Amino acid sequence: MSDNKPSVLFVCVHNAGRSQMAAGWLRHLAGDAVEVRSTGSAPAETINPTAVEAMREVGIDITDQTPKLLDYDTVEASDVVITMGCGDVCPVFPGKRYENWKLEDPAGKDIEIVRPIRDEIKARIEHLLADLIPTN
């Protein structure tokens, strides 16, 4: 952990939708208290425009994010690894906390379908944050 800050890595296949929304929520809700990373096992060329739109609706701008390729160093440097359907390609290191969030993939979906995915991700992020940074 850098500066005693927990670091969280979100991993999905394309790093264009779910993982980007999750990273956006965590940055928004945690501020500088958590180091946030997101990658994909087979990154897309660009972030999902519907995911961008869904996050914009709640006041979070993720347009500056780009899909990045998952690598071992990033996993090794993270305290918590949250996977979202990346399958067996996610490396496992001893001593890391792993969670697999089963979420619908927003790829190719209309905004009406992406909104509930966005909202479920927010609820999971709030739960994760309460666990990572307990309030006394």
CSV table of N, CA and C in Angstrom, one decimal, residues 11-13 40-42 70 72 86-92:
chain,number,residue,atom,x,y,z
A,11,VAL,N,-11.1,-5.3,-12.7
A,11,VAL,CA,-10.7,-6.0,-14.0
A,11,VAL,C,-11.9,-6.5,-14.6
A,12,CYS,N,-12.1,-6.2,-15.9
A,12,CYS,CA,-13.1,-6.9,-16.7
A,12,CYS,C,-12.5,-7.2,-18.1
A,13,VAL,N,-13.2,-7.7,-19.0
A,13,VAL,CA,-12.6,-8.1,-20.3
A,13,VAL,C,-12.2,-6.9,-21.1
A,40,GLY,N,-8.2,-4.4,-18.3
A,40,GLY,CA,-9.0,-5.4,-19.0
A,40,GLY,C,-8.1,-6.5,-19.5
A,41,SER,N,-8.6,-7.7,-19.6
A,41,SER,CA,-7.9,-8.9,-20.2
A,41,SER,C,-7.8,-8.8,-21.7
A,42,ALA,N,-8.7,-8.1,-22.3
A,42,ALA,CA,-8.7,-7.8,-23.8
A,42,ALA,C,-9.3,-6.4,-24.0
A,70,LEU,N,-4.5,-5.6,-18.7
A,70,LEU,CA,-4.1,-6.2,-17.4
A,70,LEU,C,-2.7,-6.7,-17.5
A,72,TYR,N,0.7,-8.3,-14.8
A,72,TYR,CA,0.9,-8.9,-13.5
A,72,TYR,C,1.4,-7.9,-12.5
A,86,CYS,N,-13.6,-11.6,-16.0
A,86,CYS,CA,-12.4,-11.7,-16.8
A,86,CYS,C,-12.0,-13.2,-16.9
A,87,GLY,N,-12.6,-14.1,-16.2
A,87,GLY,CA,-12.3,-15.5,-16.3
A,87,GLY,C,-11.0,-15.9,-15.7
A,88,ASP,N,-10.4,-16.9,-16.4
A,88,ASP,CA,-9.2,-17.5,-15.8
A,88,ASP,C,-7.9,-16.6,-16.1
A,89,VAL,N,-8.0,-15.6,-16.9
A,89,VAL,CA,-6.9,-14.8,-17.2
A,89,VAL,C,-6.4,-13.9,-16.1
A,90,CYS,N,-7.2,-13.7,-15.0
A,90,CYS,CA,-6.8,-12.9,-13.9
A,90,CYS,C,-5.8,-13.6,-13.1
A,91,PRO,N,-4.5,-13.1,-13.0
A,91,PRO,CA,-3.5,-13.8,-12.1
A,91,PRO,C,-3.9,-13.7,-10.7
A,92,VAL,N,-3.6,-14.7,-9.9
A,92,VAL,CA,-3.9,-14.8,-8.5
A,92,VAL,C,-2.6,-14.8,-7.7
